[in-house]
Structure formats: C-alpha cells, structure tokens
Coordinates of C-alpha atoms and ligand atoms in Angstrom, one line a residue:
X868 CA 20.5 9.5 -4.9
X869 CA 16.8 9.8 -4.7
X870 CA 14.9 7.9 -2.0
X871 CA 11.8 5.7 -2.4
X872 CA 9.6 4.6 0.4
X873 CA 6.4 2.6 0.8
X874 CA 4.5 0.9 3.5
X875 CA 1.5 -1.2 4.4
X876 CA -0.8 -1.7 7.4
X877 CA -0.6 -5.2 8.9
X878 CA -4.3 -5.8 9.1
X879 CA -4.4 -9.1 7.3
X880 CA -2.7 -10.7 4.3
X881 CA -1.5 -9.0 1.1
X882 CA -4.0 -9.0 -1.7
X883 CA -3.5 -8.5 -5.4
X884 CA -4.6 -4.8 -5.0
X885 CA -1.7 -4.2 -2.7
X886 CA 0.6 -6.0 -5.1
X887 CA -0.3 -4.1 -8.3
X888 CA -1.0 -0.8 -6.5
X889 CA 2.2 -0.6 -4.5
X890 CA 4.5 -3.5 -4.2
X891 CA 5.2 -4.1 -7.9
X892 CA 6.4 -0.6 -8.4
X893 CA 8.5 -0.7 -5.3
X894 CA 10.2 -3.9 -6.5
X895 CA 11.4 -2.2 -9.7
X896 CA 12.6 0.9 -7.8
X897 CA 14.6 -1.0 -5.2
X898 CA 17.2 -1.7 -7.8
X899 CA 18.3 1.8 -8.3
X900 CA 17.1 3.9 -5.4
X901 CA 17.9 4.3 -1.8
X902 CA 14.8 2.3 -0.7
X903 CA 12.7 1.8 2.4
X904 CA 9.7 -0.5 2.8
X905 CA 8.0 -0.8 6.2
X906 CA 5.2 -2.4 8.0
X907 CA 2.9 0.3 9.5
X908 CA 2.0 -1.4 12.7
X909 CA 1.4 1.9 14.6
X910 CA -1.2 2.8 11.9
X911 CA -3.0 -0.5 12.4
X912 CA -3.7 0.3 16.0
X913 CA -6.5 2.7 15.0
X914 CA -8.8 -0.4 14.7
X915 CA -7.7 -1.9 18.0
X916 CA -6.3 -5.4 17.0
X917 CA -5.8 -8.0 19.8
X918 CA -2.1 -8.4 20.7
X919 CA -2.1 -11.8 19.1
X920 CA -3.6 -10.6 15.8
X921 CA -1.2 -7.7 15.7
X922 CA 1.8 -9.9 15.9
X923 CA 0.4 -12.5 13.5
X924 CA -0.4 -9.9 10.9
X925 CA 3.0 -8.2 11.1
X926 CA 4.6 -11.6 10.4
X927 CA 2.2 -12.3 7.5
X928 CA 3.0 -9.1 5.8
X929 CA 6.7 -9.4 6.4
X930 CA 6.8 -12.9 4.9
X931 CA 4.6 -11.8 2.0
X932 CA 6.7 -8.8 1.1
X933 CA 9.8 -11.0 1.0
X934 CA 8.1 -13.6 -1.1
X935 CA 7.1 -10.9 -3.6
X936 CA 10.8 -10.2 -4.2
X937 CA 11.7 -7.5 -1.8
X938 CA 15.4 -7.9 -1.2
X939 CA 16.6 -6.9 2.3
X940 CA 20.2 -6.5 1.0
X941 CA 19.0 -3.8 -1.4
X942 CA 16.0 -2.2 0.4
X943 CA 15.7 -1.5 4.1
X944 CA 12.7 -3.5 5.3
X945 CA 11.6 -2.6 8.8
X946 CA 8.7 -2.5 11.3
X947 CA 7.5 1.0 12.1
X948 CA 7.4 0.4 15.9
X949 CA 11.1 -0.6 15.9
X950 CA 12.0 3.0 15.1
X951 CA 11.4 5.2 18.1
X952 CA 12.4 8.3 16.1
X953 CA 9.1 8.0 14.3
X954 CA 6.8 8.7 17.3
X955 CA 9.0 11.6 18.3
X956 CA 8.9 13.2 14.9
X957 CA 5.2 12.5 14.7
X958 CA 4.7 14.5 17.9
X959 CA 6.7 17.4 16.5
X960 CA 4.8 17.5 13.2
X961 CA 1.5 17.3 15.0
X962 CA 2.2 20.8 16.3
X963 CA 2.0 22.2 12.8
X964 CA -1.0 20.2 11.6
X965 CA -4.4 21.9 12.0
X966 CA -7.5 20.2 13.2
X967 CA -9.6 21.7 10.4
X968 CA -7.5 20.3 7.6
X969 CA -7.3 16.9 9.2
X970 CA -11.1 16.8 9.7
X971 CA -11.6 17.6 6.0
X972 CA -9.6 14.6 4.6
X973 CA -11.9 12.1 2.9
X974 CA -10.3 9.1 4.6
X975 CA -11.2 10.6 8.0
X976 CA -14.7 11.4 6.9
X977 CA -15.0 7.8 5.6
X978 CA -13.9 6.4 8.9
X979 CA -16.4 8.5 10.8
X980 CA -19.1 6.9 8.6
X981 CA -17.7 3.3 8.8
X982 CA -16.7 3.2 12.5
X983 CA -18.7 5.9 14.3
X984 CA -18.1 4.2 17.7
X985 CA -14.3 4.4 17.3
X986 CA -13.4 7.9 16.0
X987 CA -10.1 8.1 17.9
X988 CA -7.4 10.8 17.8
X989 CA -5.1 8.4 16.0
X990 CA -7.5 8.4 13.0
X991 CA -7.6 12.2 12.9
X992 CA -3.8 12.5 12.9
X993 CA -3.3 9.5 10.6
X994 CA -2.0 11.7 7.8
X995 CA 0.6 13.3 10.2
X996 CA 2.0 9.8 11.1
X997 CA 2.1 8.9 7.4
X998 CA 3.9 12.2 6.5
X999 CA 6.4 11.3 9.3
X1000 CA 7.0 7.9 7.8
X1001 CA 7.9 9.6 4.5
X1002 CA 9.7 12.7 5.6
X1003 CA 11.8 11.0 8.2
X1004 CA 13.8 9.4 5.4
X1005 CA 13.3 12.5 3.2
X1006 CA 11.7 10.3 0.5
X1007 CA 11.1 11.6 -3.0
X1008 CA 9.0 8.8 -4.5
X1009 CA 6.2 6.9 -2.8
X1010 CA 4.8 4.0 -4.7
X1011 CA 1.1 3.7 -3.6
X1012 CA -2.3 3.0 -5.0
X1013 CA -4.8 5.7 -5.8
X1014 CA -6.5 5.6 -2.4
X1015 CA -3.4 7.2 -0.9
X1016 CA -3.3 10.2 -3.1
X1017 CA -4.7 12.6 -0.5
X1018 CA -2.4 11.4 2.2
X1019 CA 0.5 12.2 -0.1
X1020 CA -0.9 15.7 -0.7
X1021 CA -1.0 16.2 3.1
X1022 CA 2.6 14.9 3.4
X1023 CA 3.7 17.5 0.8
X1024 CA 1.8 20.2 2.7
X1025 CA 3.5 19.4 6.0
X1026 CA 6.9 19.2 4.3
X1027 CA 6.5 22.6 2.7
X1028 CA 5.1 24.1 5.9
X1029 CA 8.1 22.9 8.0
X1030 CA 10.6 24.2 5.4
X1031 CA 8.8 27.5 5.3
X1032 CA 8.3 27.9 9.0
X1033 CA 12.0 27.4 9.8
X1034 CA 13.3 28.8 6.5
X1035 CA 15.1 25.6 5.6
X1036 CA 15.3 23.2 2.7
X1037 CA 15.2 20.0 4.7
X1038 CA 12.3 18.0 3.2
X1039 CA 11.8 17.3 -0.5
X1040 CA 8.2 17.2 -1.7
X1041 CA 7.3 13.5 -1.9
X1042 CA 5.2 12.4 -4.9
X1043 CA 3.0 9.4 -5.2
X1044 CA 4.6 7.1 -7.8
X1045 CA 3.5 4.6 -10.4
X1046 CA 5.5 3.5 -13.5
X1047 CA 2.4 3.7 -15.6
X1048 CA 2.1 7.4 -14.5
X1049 CA -1.5 6.9 -13.3
X1050 CA -2.0 5.6 -9.8
X1051 CA -3.8 2.3 -9.8
X1052 CA -7.0 1.2 -8.1
X1053 CA -7.6 -2.5 -8.3
X1054 CA -11.3 -3.2 -7.9
X1055 CA -12.9 -5.9 -5.7
X1056 CA -14.8 -8.9 -6.9
X1057 CA -18.1 -7.6 -5.6
X1058 CA -18.9 -5.4 -8.5
X1059 CA -18.0 -2.0 -7.0
X1060 CA -15.3 -0.1 -5.2
X1061 CA -11.7 -1.1 -4.6
X1062 CA -10.3 -4.4 -3.4
X1063 CA -9.8 -4.1 0.3
X1064 CA -9.0 -6.2 3.3
X1065 CA -12.0 -5.1 5.2
X1066 CA -14.5 -5.3 2.3
X1067 CA -14.5 -9.1 1.9
X1068 CA -13.9 -8.8 -1.8
X1069 CA -10.2 -9.5 -2.1
X1070 CA -8.0 -12.2 -3.6
X1071 CA -5.1 -12.8 -1.3
X1072 CA -1.6 -13.9 -2.5
X1073 CA -1.9 -16.7 0.1
X1074 CA -5.3 -18.0 -1.1
X1075 CA -5.3 -21.6 -2.3
X1076 CA -6.2 -22.2 -6.0
X1077 CA -9.6 -23.7 -5.1
X1078 CA -10.5 -20.6 -3.0
X1079 CA -9.5 -18.3 -5.8
X1080 CA -11.6 -20.2 -8.3
X1081 CA -14.6 -20.1 -5.9
X1082 CA -14.2 -16.3 -5.3
X1083 CA -13.9 -15.5 -9.0
X1084 CA -16.7 -17.7 -10.2
X1085 CA -18.9 -16.0 -7.6
X1086 CA -18.0 -12.5 -8.8
X1087 CA -20.9 -10.3 -9.8
X1088 CA -21.7 -10.1 -13.6
X1089 CA -24.9 -9.3 -15.6
X1090 CA -26.9 -10.9 -18.3
X1091 CA -24.4 -9.9 -21.0
X1092 CA -24.0 -7.1 -23.6
X1093 CA -26.9 -6.5 -25.9
X1094 CA -25.3 -3.8 -28.2
X1095 CA -22.0 -4.1 -30.0
X1096 CA -19.2 -2.0 -28.5
X1097 CA -21.4 -0.9 -25.6
X1098 CA -19.7 0.6 -22.6
X1099 CA -19.0 -2.1 -19.9
X1100 CA -21.0 -1.7 -16.7
X1101 CA -18.9 -1.2 -13.6
X1102 CA -19.0 -4.8 -12.4
X1103 CA -17.8 -6.1 -15.7
X1104 CA -15.2 -3.4 -16.2
X1105 CA -13.8 -4.3 -12.8
X1106 CA -13.2 -7.9 -13.9
X1107 CA -11.5 -6.7 -17.1
X1108 CA -9.3 -4.4 -15.0
X1109 CA -8.2 -7.4 -12.9
X1110 CA -7.7 -9.5 -16.1
X1111 CA -5.5 -6.7 -17.5
X1112 CA -3.0 -6.9 -14.7
X1113 CA -2.8 -10.7 -14.4
X1114 CA -3.1 -11.9 -18.0
X1115 CA -1.2 -11.3 -21.2
X1116 CA -2.3 -8.8 -23.8
X1117 CA -3.7 -11.4 -26.2
X1118 CA -5.9 -12.9 -23.6
X1119 CA -7.2 -9.5 -22.7
X1120 CA -7.9 -8.6 -26.3
X1121 CA -9.6 -11.9 -27.0
X1122 CA -12.2 -11.4 -24.3
X1123 CA -12.5 -7.7 -25.0
X1124 CA -13.4 -8.5 -28.6
X1125 CA -15.8 -11.2 -27.5
X1126 CA -17.5 -8.6 -25.3
X1127 CA -17.6 -6.0 -28.0
X1128 CA -19.2 -8.5 -30.4
X1129 CA -21.7 -9.6 -27.8
X1130 CA -20.3 -13.1 -27.9
X1131 CA -18.8 -13.3 -24.4
X1132 CA -19.6 -16.2 -22.2
X1133 CA -19.0 -15.1 -18.6
X1134 CA -18.3 -18.7 -17.5
X1135 CA -15.3 -19.0 -19.8
X1136 CA -14.2 -15.5 -19.1
X1137 CA -14.1 -16.1 -15.3
X1138 CA -12.4 -19.5 -15.7
X1139 CA -9.6 -17.7 -17.6
X1140 CA -9.5 -15.0 -15.0
X1141 CA -9.2 -17.5 -12.2
X1142 CA -6.5 -19.4 -14.0
X1143 CA -4.4 -16.4 -14.6
X1144 CA -4.7 -15.1 -11.1
X1145 CA -3.7 -18.6 -9.9
X1146 CA -0.7 -18.6 -12.3
X1147 CA 0.4 -15.4 -10.8
X1148 CA -0.2 -16.2 -7.1
X1149 CA 0.8 -19.8 -6.9
X1150 CA 4.6 -19.4 -6.9
X1151 CA 4.3 -16.5 -4.4
X1152 CA 2.1 -18.7 -2.2
X1153 CA 4.8 -21.4 -2.0
X1154 CA 7.4 -18.8 -1.2
X1155 CA 5.3 -17.3 1.5
X1156 CA 4.8 -20.6 3.2
X1157 CA 8.5 -21.4 3.1
X1158 CA 9.6 -18.0 4.4
X1159 CA 7.0 -17.9 7.2
X1160 CA 8.3 -21.1 8.7
X1161 CA 11.8 -19.6 9.0
X1162 CA 11.7 -17.4 12.1
X1163 CA 15.4 -17.0 12.3
X1164 CA 15.5 -15.5 8.9
X1165 CA 12.6 -13.1 9.7
X1166 CA 14.3 -12.1 12.9
X1167 CA 17.5 -11.3 11.0
X1168 CA 15.7 -9.3 8.4
X1169 CA 13.9 -7.0 10.8
X1170 CA 16.8 -6.6 13.1
X1171 CA 19.0 -5.4 10.2
X1172 CA 16.1 -3.3 8.9
X1173 CA 15.5 -1.5 12.2
X1174 CA 19.2 -0.7 12.4
X1175 CA 19.4 0.8 8.9
X1176 CA 16.1 2.7 9.3
X1177 CA 17.1 4.2 12.6
X1178 CA 20.4 5.4 11.2
X1179 CA 18.6 7.4 8.5
X1180 CA 15.7 8.5 10.8
X1181 CA 17.9 9.7 13.6
X1182 CA 19.8 12.0 11.1
X1183 CA 16.6 13.7 10.0
X1184 CA 15.3 13.9 13.5
X1185 CA 18.5 15.6 14.7
X1186 CA 18.1 18.2 12.0
X1187 CA 14.5 18.7 12.8
X1188 CA 15.3 19.2 16.5
X1189 CA 18.1 21.7 15.6
X1190 CA 15.8 23.8 13.4
X1191 CA 13.0 23.8 16.0
X1192 CA 15.5 25.2 18.5
X1193 CA 16.2 22.3 21.0
X1194 CA 19.7 22.9 22.4
X1195 CA 21.7 21.1 25.0
X1196 CA 22.7 23.0 28.1
Ligands
TYM2432 P1 -2.8 0.0 3.0 O1 -2.2 -0.9 4.0 O2 -4.2 0.2 3.0 O3 -2.4 -0.5 1.6 C1 -1.0 -0.8 1.2 C2 -0.7 -0.3 -0.2 O4 -1.6 -1.0 -1.1 C3 -2.3 -0.1 -1.9 N1 -3.6 -0.6 -2.2 C4 -4.2 -0.7 -3.4 N2 -3.7 -0.3 -4.6 C5 -4.5 -0.5 -5.7 N3 -5.7 -1.1 -5.6 C6 -6.3 -1.5 -4.4 N4 -7.4 -2.0 -4.3 C7 -5.5 -1.3 -3.2 N5 -5.7 -1.5 -1.9 C8 -4.5 -1.1 -1.3 C9 -2.4 1.2 -1.1 O5 -2.6 2.3 -1.9 C10 -1.0 1.2 -0.4 O6 -0.1 1.7 -1.3 N6 -1.7 4.5 4.8 C11 -1.1 3.4 4.1 C12 0.1 2.7 4.8 C13 1.2 3.7 5.0 C14 2.0 4.2 4.0 C15 2.9 5.1 4.7 C16 2.2 4.1 2.7 C17 1.5 4.3 6.2 N7 2.5 5.1 6.1 C18 3.9 5.8 4.1 C19 3.2 4.8 2.0 C20 4.0 5.6 2.7 C21 -2.2 2.3 4.0 O7 -3.1 2.3 4.8 O8 -2.0 1.4 3.0

C-alpha cells in the first residue's frame, strides 16, 4: 500500500490556506492510504519561539487538525519531536547534502532577506529535515501547497542520492500531491502573495465570525472594472480565488459575470465572501474549542501517534544504518 504524509509547522493557528493547500487533500487520502500527519515542531525552532508559545502552538495545531476531520484511528497523528529516529536520520542525510544546493533554495534566500539577523544552520538544512520527515516513512504522496514544491524536489534528490550511493532501492521518490493535479496557493487578503501566518493577511479557522467579516471587508480592492471581460487585477483575482474554494459554483459564476459585465459591487461581493468563509469555518471553530478543552483525549492521540510513528521510523532507520555500514561488534 502506498504511503501518504504531510505536516505543518506549529507557529500559530491553521488558516484557510493550510486547509485548502494541504489538509483537505490529506483528509481524502487518509481513507485509503497508509497515512501520517505530523506537527513539525523541530522546524518551528528556526524562529526561536518561547517555550510557552511552542507548547501552546503545538496544542492549537493538534486540536485544529482533529477538528478538520483527521482520524487518529485511520491516520497516524504525531508530534515530530516525539520521534527520536527523526533527528538521527537527519544527521545521516546531512552528510549527503551539499552546502551549495542548500544555499540556492529560494526558501533559504527568502529567509536571509526576511530575517537577516537570524540566519541559523537549521534554516540552511531545513530541506534535509523535511526530506527526513518524508523518507523516514518512505512516503510516496505528500499533500502540500505550492510553496513546498521546491522542498519536495530536494526530498526526491536526497532519496535518489542515497539509493544511488548505496546501490539500494530503499526510498521511493515522493511527489507533492493535490487531487486537482495543480498545487494550490491560497492568496492573502492584502492584495498580493500567499496567505501566511507571518504576513498578517490570513483568515484562521478559529477566527470569530465578526473578525472574519472585518478582515474581508477591509481586503484591498480597486475602483472597479471599466471594460467588459477585462482581466482581473491581482488583488481582485485573489478574492475570487478564495471565493472559489469556499463558495458553490453558482455563487462564483454570479459574481464572475457581474465583474465581466462591469456591474460588480465590491461591498456585496465581500459580504458574500465573508458569509461563505464563515459558513465553512464556523462548524470547525466549534469543534476546535471542544477538542482543545479535552487534554486527556489530546494526550491519548499523541501517545498512540508517537508509538505508531516510531514503529515505522525505526524500521527505515535500521535499514539506513545497515546500508551505511554500521555494525554491532
Ligand atoms: P507550513 O507550516 O508553512 O504550511 C503547512 C501546509 O499548508 C500549506 N500552505 C498553503 N497552501 C496553499 N496556500 C497557502 N497560502 C498556504 N500556506 C501554507 C503548505 O504548503 C503546507 O503544505 N515545511 C512545511 C512543514 C513540513 C512538511 C514536512 C510538510 C515539514 N516537514 C514534510 C510536508 C511534509 C511548512 O513549513 O509548512
């Protein structure tokens, strides 16, 4: 059976970009695959969270995953730092990762630009840790958003390199996965780029309806189309992209036609968008609150998850060690 794996950094709450980019596809796959979903808390250390924030964010993300419909009886749901096999394999894969190729990744270059005072070695070897996450369960499919494409390419490179170096067929080549074929990038509400936790442009699953309304009504627009069927400028296209994932087809068509006929009223359009986002998030929000208050349940889920994840990870690590040549005296 093929294996599917995905993960998220616990740096805040889940937003609708995370949901439509990664979680939604995973939920469908968990039915028929050997599936792993994890919370990448080692990865989140690159930005130096306080101990209190680290724990709170792991708990948020855990409760939010479960509220979205991740089923711990079907999928293995675990916290990365509960699996000591991961740092060991990360160390081993680091020996075959070259500084030059790591320095060239766009995510690393972005980080240098965004946080020049904190260019740590963890950032440089981020793709090696991510490849470890994937390869340690020998995953085939990795549901992620478009921003993770290059990291997946690196994971394939490290998989092939190891197989080739030791003349084995241990790792499959993992592919980034989306049911719609194309990887998704959900834009933010600020008129450009992608929705992100650090960009201040996100709608969170936990947001109260009033907050969502406020955020959407404030979203950047323009003075409206002047020519029929004109191409939508980026800020407007972004709102349509969000509408597409949260609304039904008829609603999308209705506003698309209004735009194309230069009859759109952005106030109405945004009201509808806010309403449909709220319809989508409200039931999840209630579940999140319920699950977060049940510490016993959360404890059970991650304890079982760690056990199952370690079972799989230790099998791969034993193979890796054998191929590298570690032997008992
Ligand atoms: P992270 O925590 O930034 O995001 C988690 C998942 O959400 C997707 N995503 C988006 N998709 C569409 N539109 C958006 N605006 C958007 N924002 C975020 C991301 O693509 C991702 O799938 N490096 C990963 C975490 C990770 C991981 C892994 C993922 C560590 N190891 C192994 C998969 C497999 C990250 O930082 O995702």
